[in-house]
Coordinates of C-alpha atoms in Angstrom, one line a residue:
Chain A
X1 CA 27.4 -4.0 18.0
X2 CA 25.7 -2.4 20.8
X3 CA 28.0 0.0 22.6
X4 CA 27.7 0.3 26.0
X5 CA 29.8 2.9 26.8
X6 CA 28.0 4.8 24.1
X7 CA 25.0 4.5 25.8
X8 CA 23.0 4.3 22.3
X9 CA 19.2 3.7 23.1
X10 CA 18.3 0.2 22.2
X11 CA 14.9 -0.5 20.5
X12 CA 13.4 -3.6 21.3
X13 CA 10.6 -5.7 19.3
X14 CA 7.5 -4.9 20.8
X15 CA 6.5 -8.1 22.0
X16 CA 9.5 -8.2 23.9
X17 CA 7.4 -5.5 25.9
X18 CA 4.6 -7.4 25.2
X19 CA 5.5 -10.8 26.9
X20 CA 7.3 -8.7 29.8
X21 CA 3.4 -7.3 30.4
X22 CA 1.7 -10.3 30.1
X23 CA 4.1 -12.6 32.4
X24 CA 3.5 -9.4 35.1
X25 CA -0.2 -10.2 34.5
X26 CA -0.1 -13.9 34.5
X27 CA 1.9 -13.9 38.2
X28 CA -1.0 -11.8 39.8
X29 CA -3.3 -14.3 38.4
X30 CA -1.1 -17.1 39.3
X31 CA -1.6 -15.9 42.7
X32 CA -5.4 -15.7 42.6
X33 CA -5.8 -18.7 40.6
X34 CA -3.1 -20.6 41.4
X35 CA -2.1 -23.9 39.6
X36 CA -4.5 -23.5 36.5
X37 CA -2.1 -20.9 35.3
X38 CA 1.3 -22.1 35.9
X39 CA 1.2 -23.7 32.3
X40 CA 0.2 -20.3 30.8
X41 CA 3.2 -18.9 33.1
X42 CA 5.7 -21.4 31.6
X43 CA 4.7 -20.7 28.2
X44 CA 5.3 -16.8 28.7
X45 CA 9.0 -17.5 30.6
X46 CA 9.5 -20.1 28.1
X47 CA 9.0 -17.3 25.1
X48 CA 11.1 -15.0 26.5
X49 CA 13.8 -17.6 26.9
X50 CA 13.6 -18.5 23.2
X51 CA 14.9 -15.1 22.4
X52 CA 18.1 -15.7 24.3
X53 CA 18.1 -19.1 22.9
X54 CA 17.9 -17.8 19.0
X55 CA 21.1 -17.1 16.5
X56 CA 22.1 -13.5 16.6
X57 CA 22.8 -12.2 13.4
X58 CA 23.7 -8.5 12.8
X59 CA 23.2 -6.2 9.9
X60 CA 24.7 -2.8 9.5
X61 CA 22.7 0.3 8.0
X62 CA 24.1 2.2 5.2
X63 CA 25.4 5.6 6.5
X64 CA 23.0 6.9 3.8
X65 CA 19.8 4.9 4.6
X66 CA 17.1 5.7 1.9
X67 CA 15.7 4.3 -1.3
X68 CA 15.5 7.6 -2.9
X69 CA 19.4 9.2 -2.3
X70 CA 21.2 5.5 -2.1
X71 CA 18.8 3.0 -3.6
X72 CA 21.4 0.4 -4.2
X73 CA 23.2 0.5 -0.6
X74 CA 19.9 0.3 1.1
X75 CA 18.6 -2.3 -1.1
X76 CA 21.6 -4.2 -0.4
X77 CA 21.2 -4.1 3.0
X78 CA 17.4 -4.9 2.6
X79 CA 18.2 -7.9 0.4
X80 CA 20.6 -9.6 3.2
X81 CA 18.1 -8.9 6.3
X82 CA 15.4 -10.7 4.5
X83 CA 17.3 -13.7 3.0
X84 CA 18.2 -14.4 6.6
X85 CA 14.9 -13.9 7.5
X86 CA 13.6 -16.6 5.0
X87 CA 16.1 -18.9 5.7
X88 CA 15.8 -18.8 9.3
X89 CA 13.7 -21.8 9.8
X90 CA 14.2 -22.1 13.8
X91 CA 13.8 -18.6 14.6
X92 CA 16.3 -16.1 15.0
X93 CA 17.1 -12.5 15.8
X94 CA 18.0 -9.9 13.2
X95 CA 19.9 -7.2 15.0
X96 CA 20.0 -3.6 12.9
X97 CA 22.7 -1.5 14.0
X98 CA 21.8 2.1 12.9
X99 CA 24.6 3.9 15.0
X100 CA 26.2 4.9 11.5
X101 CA 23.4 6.2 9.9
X102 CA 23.6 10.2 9.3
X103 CA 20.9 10.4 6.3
X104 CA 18.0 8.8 6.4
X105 CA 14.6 8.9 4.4
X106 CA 11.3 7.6 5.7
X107 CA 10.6 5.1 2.6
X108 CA 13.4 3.5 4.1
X109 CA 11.8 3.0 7.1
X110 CA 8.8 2.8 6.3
X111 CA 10.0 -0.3 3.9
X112 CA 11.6 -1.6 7.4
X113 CA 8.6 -1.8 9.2
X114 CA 6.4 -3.0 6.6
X115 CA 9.0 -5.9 6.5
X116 CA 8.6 -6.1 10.2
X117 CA 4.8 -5.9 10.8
X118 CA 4.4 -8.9 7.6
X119 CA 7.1 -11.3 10.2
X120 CA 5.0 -10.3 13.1
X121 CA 1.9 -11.0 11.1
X122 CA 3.1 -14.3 9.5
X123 CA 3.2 -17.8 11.1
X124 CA 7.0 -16.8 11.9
X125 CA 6.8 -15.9 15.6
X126 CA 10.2 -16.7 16.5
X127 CA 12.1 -13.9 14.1
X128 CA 13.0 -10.9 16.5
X129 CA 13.6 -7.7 14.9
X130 CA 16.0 -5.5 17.5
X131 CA 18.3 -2.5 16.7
X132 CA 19.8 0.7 18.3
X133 CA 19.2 4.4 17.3
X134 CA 21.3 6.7 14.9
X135 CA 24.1 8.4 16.8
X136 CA 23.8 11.5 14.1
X137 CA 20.9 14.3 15.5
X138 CA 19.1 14.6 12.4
X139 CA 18.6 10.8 12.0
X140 CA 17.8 10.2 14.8
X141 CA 14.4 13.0 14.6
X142 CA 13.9 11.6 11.9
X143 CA 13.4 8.4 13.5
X144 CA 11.6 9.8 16.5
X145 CA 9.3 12.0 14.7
X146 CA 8.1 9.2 11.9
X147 CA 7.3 6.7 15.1
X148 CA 9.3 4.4 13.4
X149 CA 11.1 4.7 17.6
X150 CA 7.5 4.2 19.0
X151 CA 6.9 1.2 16.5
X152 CA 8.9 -0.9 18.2
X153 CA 8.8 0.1 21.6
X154 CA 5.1 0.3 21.7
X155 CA 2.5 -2.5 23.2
X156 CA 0.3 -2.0 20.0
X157 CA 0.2 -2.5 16.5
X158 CA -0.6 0.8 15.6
X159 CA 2.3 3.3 14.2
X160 CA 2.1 6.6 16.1
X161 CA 4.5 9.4 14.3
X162 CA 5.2 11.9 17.0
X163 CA 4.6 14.8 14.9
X164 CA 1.1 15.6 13.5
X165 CA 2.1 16.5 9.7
X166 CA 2.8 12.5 9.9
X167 CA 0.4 9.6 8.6
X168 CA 1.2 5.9 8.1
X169 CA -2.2 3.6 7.7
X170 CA -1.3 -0.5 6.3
X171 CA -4.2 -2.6 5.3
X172 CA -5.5 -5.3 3.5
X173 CA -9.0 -3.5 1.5
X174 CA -9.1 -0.2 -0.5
X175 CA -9.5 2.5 2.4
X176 CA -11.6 5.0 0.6
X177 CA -11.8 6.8 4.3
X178 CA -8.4 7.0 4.3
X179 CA -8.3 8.1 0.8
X180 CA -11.0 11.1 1.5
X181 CA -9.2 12.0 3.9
X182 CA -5.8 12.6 2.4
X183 CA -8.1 14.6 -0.1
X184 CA -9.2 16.9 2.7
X185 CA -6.1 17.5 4.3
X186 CA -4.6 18.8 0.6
X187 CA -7.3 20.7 0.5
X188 CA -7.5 22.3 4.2
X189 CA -3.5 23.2 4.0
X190 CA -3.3 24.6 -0.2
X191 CA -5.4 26.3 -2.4
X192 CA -5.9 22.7 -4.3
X193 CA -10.4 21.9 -4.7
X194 CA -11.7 18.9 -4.7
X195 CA -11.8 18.3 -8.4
X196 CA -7.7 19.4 -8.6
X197 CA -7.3 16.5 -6.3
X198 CA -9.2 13.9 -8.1
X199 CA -6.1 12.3 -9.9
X200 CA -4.5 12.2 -6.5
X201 CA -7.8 9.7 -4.8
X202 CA -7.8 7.9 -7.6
X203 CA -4.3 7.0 -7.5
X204 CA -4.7 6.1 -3.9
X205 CA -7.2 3.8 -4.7
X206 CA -5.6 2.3 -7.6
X207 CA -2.7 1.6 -5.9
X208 CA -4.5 -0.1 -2.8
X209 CA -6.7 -2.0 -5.4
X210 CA -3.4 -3.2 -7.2
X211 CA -1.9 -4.6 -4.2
X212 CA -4.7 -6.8 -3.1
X213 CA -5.3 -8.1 -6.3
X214 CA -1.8 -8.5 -8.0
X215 CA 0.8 -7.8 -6.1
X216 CA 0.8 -10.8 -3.8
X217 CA 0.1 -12.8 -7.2
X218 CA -2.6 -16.2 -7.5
X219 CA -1.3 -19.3 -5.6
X220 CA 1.4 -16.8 -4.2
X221 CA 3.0 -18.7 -1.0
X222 CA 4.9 -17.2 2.1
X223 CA 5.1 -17.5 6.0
X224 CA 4.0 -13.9 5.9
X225 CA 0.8 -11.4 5.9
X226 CA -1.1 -11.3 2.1
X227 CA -2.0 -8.3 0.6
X228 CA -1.0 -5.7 3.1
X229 CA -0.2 -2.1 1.9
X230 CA 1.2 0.4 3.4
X231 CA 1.0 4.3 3.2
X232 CA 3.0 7.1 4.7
X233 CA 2.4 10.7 4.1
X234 CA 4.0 13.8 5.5
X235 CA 3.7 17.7 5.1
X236 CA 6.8 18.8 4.9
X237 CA 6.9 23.0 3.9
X238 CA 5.2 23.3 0.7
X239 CA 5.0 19.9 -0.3
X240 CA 3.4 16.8 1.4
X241 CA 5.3 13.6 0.6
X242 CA 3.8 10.1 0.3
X243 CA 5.2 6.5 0.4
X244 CA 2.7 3.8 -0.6
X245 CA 4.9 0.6 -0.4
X246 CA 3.8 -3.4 -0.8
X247 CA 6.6 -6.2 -0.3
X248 CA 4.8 -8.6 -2.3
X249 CA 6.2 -10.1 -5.7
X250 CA 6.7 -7.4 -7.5
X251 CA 5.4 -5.5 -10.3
X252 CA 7.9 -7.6 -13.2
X253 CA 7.0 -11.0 -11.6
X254 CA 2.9 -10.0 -11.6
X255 CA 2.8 -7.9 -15.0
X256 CA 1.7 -10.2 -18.1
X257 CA 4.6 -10.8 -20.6
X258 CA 4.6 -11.6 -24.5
X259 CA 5.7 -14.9 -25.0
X260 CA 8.7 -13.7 -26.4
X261 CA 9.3 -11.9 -23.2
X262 CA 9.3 -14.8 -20.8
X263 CA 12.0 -16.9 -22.2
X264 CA 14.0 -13.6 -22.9
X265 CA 15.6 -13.4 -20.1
X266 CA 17.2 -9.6 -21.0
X267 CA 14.4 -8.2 -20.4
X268 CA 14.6 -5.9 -17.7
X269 CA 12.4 -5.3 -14.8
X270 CA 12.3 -1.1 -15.4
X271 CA 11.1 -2.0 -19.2
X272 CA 8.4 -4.0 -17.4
X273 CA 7.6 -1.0 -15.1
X274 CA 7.7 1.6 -17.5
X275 CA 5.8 -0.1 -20.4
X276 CA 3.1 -0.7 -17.6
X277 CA 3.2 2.7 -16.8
X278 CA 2.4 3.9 -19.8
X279 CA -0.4 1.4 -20.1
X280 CA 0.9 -1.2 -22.5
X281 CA -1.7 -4.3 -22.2
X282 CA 0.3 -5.6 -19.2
X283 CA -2.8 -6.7 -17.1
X284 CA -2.3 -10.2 -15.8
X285 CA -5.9 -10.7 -16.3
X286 CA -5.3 -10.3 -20.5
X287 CA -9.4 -8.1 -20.0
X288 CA -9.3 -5.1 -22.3
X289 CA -11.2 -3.1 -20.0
X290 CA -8.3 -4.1 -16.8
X291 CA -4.4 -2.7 -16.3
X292 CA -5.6 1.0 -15.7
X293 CA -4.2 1.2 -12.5
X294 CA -0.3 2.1 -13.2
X295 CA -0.8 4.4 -15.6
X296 CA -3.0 6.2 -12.9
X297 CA 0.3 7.1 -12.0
X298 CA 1.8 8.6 -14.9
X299 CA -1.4 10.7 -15.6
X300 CA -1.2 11.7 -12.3
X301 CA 2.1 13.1 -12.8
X302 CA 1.7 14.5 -16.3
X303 CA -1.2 16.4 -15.0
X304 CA 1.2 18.7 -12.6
X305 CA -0.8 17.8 -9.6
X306 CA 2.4 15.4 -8.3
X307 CA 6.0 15.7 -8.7
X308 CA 9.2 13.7 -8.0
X309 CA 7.8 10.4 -7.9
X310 CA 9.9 7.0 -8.2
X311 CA 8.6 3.1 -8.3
X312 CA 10.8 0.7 -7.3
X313 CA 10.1 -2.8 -8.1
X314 CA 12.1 -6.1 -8.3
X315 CA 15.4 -4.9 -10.1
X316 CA 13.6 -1.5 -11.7
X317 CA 13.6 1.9 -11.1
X318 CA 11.7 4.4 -12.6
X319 CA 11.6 8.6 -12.0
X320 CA 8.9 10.6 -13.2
X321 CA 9.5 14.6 -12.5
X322 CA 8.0 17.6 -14.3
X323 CA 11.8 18.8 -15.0
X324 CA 11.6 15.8 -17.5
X325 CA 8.5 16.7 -18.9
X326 CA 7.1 13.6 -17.0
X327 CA 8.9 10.9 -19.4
X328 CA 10.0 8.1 -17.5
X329 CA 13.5 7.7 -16.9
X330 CA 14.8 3.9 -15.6
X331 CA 17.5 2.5 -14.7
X332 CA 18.6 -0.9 -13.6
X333 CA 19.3 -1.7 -10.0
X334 CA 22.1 -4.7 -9.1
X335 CA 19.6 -5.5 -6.2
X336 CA 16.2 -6.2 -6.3
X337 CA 13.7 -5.0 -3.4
X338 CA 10.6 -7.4 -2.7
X339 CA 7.2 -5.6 -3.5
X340 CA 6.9 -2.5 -4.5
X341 CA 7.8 0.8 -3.7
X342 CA 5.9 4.5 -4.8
X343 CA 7.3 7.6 -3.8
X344 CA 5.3 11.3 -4.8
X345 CA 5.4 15.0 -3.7
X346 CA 2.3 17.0 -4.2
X347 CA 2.9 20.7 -3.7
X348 CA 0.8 22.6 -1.7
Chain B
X1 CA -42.2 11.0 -13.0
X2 CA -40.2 11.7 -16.4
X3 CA -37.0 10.4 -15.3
X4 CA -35.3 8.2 -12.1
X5 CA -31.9 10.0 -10.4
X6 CA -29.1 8.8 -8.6
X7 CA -26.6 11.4 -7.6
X8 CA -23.6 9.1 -6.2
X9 CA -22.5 11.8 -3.7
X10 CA -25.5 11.9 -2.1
X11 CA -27.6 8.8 -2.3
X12 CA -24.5 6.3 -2.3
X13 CA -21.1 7.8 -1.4
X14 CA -19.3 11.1 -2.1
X15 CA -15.8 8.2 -1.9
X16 CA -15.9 5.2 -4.5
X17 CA -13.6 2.2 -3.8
X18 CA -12.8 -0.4 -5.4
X19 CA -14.2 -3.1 -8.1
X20 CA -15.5 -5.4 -5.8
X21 CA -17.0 -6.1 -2.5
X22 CA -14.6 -7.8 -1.0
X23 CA -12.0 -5.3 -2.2
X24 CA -13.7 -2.4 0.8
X25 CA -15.9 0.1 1.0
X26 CA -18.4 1.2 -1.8
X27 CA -17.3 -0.9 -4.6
X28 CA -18.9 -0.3 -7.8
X29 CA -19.9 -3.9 -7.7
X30 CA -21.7 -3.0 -4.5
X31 CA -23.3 0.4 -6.4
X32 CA -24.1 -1.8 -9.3
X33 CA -25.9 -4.3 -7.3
X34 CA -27.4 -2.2 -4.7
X35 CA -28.4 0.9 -6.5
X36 CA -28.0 0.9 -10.2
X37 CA -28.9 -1.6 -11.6
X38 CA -32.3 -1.7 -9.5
X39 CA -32.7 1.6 -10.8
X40 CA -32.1 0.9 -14.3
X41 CA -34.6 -2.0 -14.9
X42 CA -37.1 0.3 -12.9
X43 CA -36.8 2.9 -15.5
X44 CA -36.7 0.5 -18.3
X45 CA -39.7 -1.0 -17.2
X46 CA -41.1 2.3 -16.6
X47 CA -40.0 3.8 -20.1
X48 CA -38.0 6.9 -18.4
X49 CA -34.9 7.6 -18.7
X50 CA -31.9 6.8 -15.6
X51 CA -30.0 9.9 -14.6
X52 CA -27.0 9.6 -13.1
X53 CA -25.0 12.4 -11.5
X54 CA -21.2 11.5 -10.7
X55 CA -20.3 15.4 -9.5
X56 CA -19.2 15.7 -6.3
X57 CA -17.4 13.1 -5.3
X58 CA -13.6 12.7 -4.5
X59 CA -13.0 10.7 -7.4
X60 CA -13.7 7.8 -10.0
X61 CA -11.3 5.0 -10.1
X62 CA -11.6 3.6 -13.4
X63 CA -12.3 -0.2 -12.1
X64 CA -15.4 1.5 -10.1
X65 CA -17.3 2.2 -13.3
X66 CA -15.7 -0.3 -15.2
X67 CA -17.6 -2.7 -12.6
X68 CA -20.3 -0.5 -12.3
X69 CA -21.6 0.3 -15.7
X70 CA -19.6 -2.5 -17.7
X71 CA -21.1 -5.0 -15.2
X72 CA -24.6 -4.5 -16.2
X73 CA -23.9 -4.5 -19.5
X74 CA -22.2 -8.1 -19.2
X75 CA -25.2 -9.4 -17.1
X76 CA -27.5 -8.0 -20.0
X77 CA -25.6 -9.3 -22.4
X78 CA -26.2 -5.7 -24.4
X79 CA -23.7 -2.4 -25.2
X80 CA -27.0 0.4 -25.6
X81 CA -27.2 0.3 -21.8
X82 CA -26.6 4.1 -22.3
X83 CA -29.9 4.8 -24.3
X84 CA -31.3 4.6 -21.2
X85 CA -28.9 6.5 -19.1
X86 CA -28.3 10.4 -18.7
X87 CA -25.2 10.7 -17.4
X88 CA -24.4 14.1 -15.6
X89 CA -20.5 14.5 -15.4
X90 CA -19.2 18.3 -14.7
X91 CA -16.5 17.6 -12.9
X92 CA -15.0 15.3 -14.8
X93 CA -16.7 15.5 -18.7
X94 CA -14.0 12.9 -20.1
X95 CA -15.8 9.8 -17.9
X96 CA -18.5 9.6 -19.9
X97 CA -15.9 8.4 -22.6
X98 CA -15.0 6.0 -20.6
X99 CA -17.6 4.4 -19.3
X100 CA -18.7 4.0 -23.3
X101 CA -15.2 2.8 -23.3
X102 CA -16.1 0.1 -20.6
X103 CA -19.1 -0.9 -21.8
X104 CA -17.8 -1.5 -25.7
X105 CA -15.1 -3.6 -24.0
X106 CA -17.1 -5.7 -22.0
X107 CA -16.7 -9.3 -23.6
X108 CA -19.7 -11.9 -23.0
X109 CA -19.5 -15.1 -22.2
X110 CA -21.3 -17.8 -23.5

């Protein structure tokens, strides 16, 4: 809950911001214009209304709020905040207390707003996302300098980090701009070429590619946006750390499964992961030239250009490091995250 | 005129995208249809040979070329596509492997 005497900064859903704006606009123009409006008016005050008309239901942050240090807490807390999401059919809003939090990673948040932006986007309008900072310092930079605080207090759509080592793009078509550019920027801050960065654009791509063609799945229905990706990248010291996250259906619900593998029902989602990884014929499409764009990954990481990656998908989790000799280490996860999630380090 | 060039970096795009067009940008079914296959039937019809130079671009994803080179082979219905194609690769010498690879995989229909 909100403390007041705290005096924690509150975040608001942009629209909030939004509506406030546009109801300003609307009065001036009510005065020039005069009846013609009104309705428009009404509709604005009636919008803003809604929200104090809407079930309030709050969720608390893990202390430790990050896929990669607490995967199962902040899945957990993932999990709830979207079942009530889904099962809101009237509207409601989802208040996200984050006074606790004292660690926090970005694919955390960047799996927040990606969950955020595909209600916003959806035919959902009346789910309201609102929260309050971290009261620990080093969250809350963290949440200042990723723009996750600017997200949702900003009149656009756009995600502007504060910091310029920060990146975070969404879309719904392979960016091969964006790609480039990544590309460049490697190349400007390290002694990496062009060519030693080939593995790394063509796992952009790949990834991208994968999520508008799979990852939402054929016939796949939802309230919310298709086919959207997301992608975060930072430089942190010597490394520059990416986040490439989907919250489609999920890499064990869209692989293609033996026959003996769909009414097994042991199978676990990291085998599935892994066994696409290593390019298995998992392709849904069942063409032998198709399913090359996981095990993009692993080459990737076998070829030493990345480092300390992770996918997390469904109820799998798979680590890939070069201490491991890049074999693929999983493990099974008591709660499943929706879409996908693909964490990498490339040193620079 | 001995022989027809493409260099991708510098007549099409120096970033490939996707397989298709309505995946984005500079899909290798967009090279394919704009570029080389246009190219190739000239140079069939002329009796040269199609050079194409993939150097200098940020990358290949595999379902660029798969679409690119595997496609004409599918609308030709044929797998020597490559006797008439010189394909320049310093950057990366393992893709002409695999765009053999793609077109030997390439399954016809009808």
């Amino acid at each position: 809950m909100h403390n007041r005497k705290n005096k924690s900064k509150l975040w608001f859903d942009y629209r909030n911001r939004k509506l406030l704006k546009q109801k300003t606009k609307l009065k001036e123009l009510t005065k020039r214009k005069g009846f013609l409006v009104y309705a428009q008016n009404m509709y604005i005050y009636e919008q803003r209304n809604i929200r104090k008309s809407l079930p309030t239901s709050e969720f608390k942050a893990p202390s430790n709020f990050s896929f990669k240090n607490a995967c199962e807490a902040t899945a957990t807390f993932f999990e709830t905040i979207i079942n009530k999401r889904d099962s809101s059919k009237e509207g409601a809003v989802i208040r996200i207390d984050f006074s606790d939090v004292s660690k926090l990673s970005v694919d955390a948040l960047m799996y927040l707003i990606a969950v955020m932006y595909d209600t916003y986007n959806g035919d959902k309008k009346n789910i309201i996302f609102t929260g309050n900072m971290p009261s620990h310092e080093d969250a809350a930079k963290i949440f200042n300098r990723s723009g996750f605080a600017n997200y949702v207090n900003m009149q656009k759509d756009e995600i502007r980090p504060t910091s310029n080592n920060i990146k975070i793009s969404n879309g719904v078509t392979t960016d091969v701009e964006l790609a480039g550019k990544i590309c460049k920027y490697i190349h400007a801050n390290s002694n990496l070429t062009r060519i030693d960065t080939i593995p790394l654009y063509n796992l952009i791509i790949e990834l991208m590619n994968n999520t508008i063609h799979h990852a939402y799945g054929d016939g796949y229905s939802s309230d919310y946006s298709k086919n959207s990706w997301y992608l975060f990248s930072e430089k942190r010291d010597n490394r520059v750390v990416f986040v490439f996250l989907d919250t489609g259906l999920g890499i064990p619900k869209t692989v293609y499964k033996k026959w003996q593998e769909k009414i097994n029902f042991a199978i676990q989602d990291s085998f599935l992961i892994k066994s696409a990884l290593e390019g298995e014929n998992r392709t849904v499409t069942k063409l032998k030239n198709r399913g090359k764009g996981l095990p993009q990954i692993l080459e990737c990481c076998r070829s030493g250009l990345i480092d300390n990656a992770y996918v997390y998908s469904g109820n799998g989790y798979c680590t890939i490091n070069k201490e491991n000799d890049g074999i693929i280490q999983t493990k099974e996860m008591q709660n499943e995250i929706f879409g996908t999630l693909f964490s990498w380090e490339v040193i620079i | 005129m001995d022989k027809i060039i493409i260099n991708i970096a510098t007549d099409y795009t120096d970033t490939p995208g996707g397989r298709y067009i309505k995946d984005g940008k500079y899909s290798g079914e967009d090279f394919r249809e704009t570029m080389l296959f246009p190219k190739y039937m000239e140079a069939v019809n002329e009796g040269v040979m199609l050079e194409v130079n993939l150097d200098g671009c940020f990358g290949y994803p595999s379902s660029f070329l798969d679409e690119a080179f595997g496609g004409i082979a599918k609308a030709l219905k044929r797998r020597d596509i490559l006797d008439n194609i010189i394909i320049i690769s310093n950057d990366q010498p393992g893709l002409y492997d695999d765009i053999k690879k793609s077109i030997n995989e390439v399954e016809f229909e009808g």
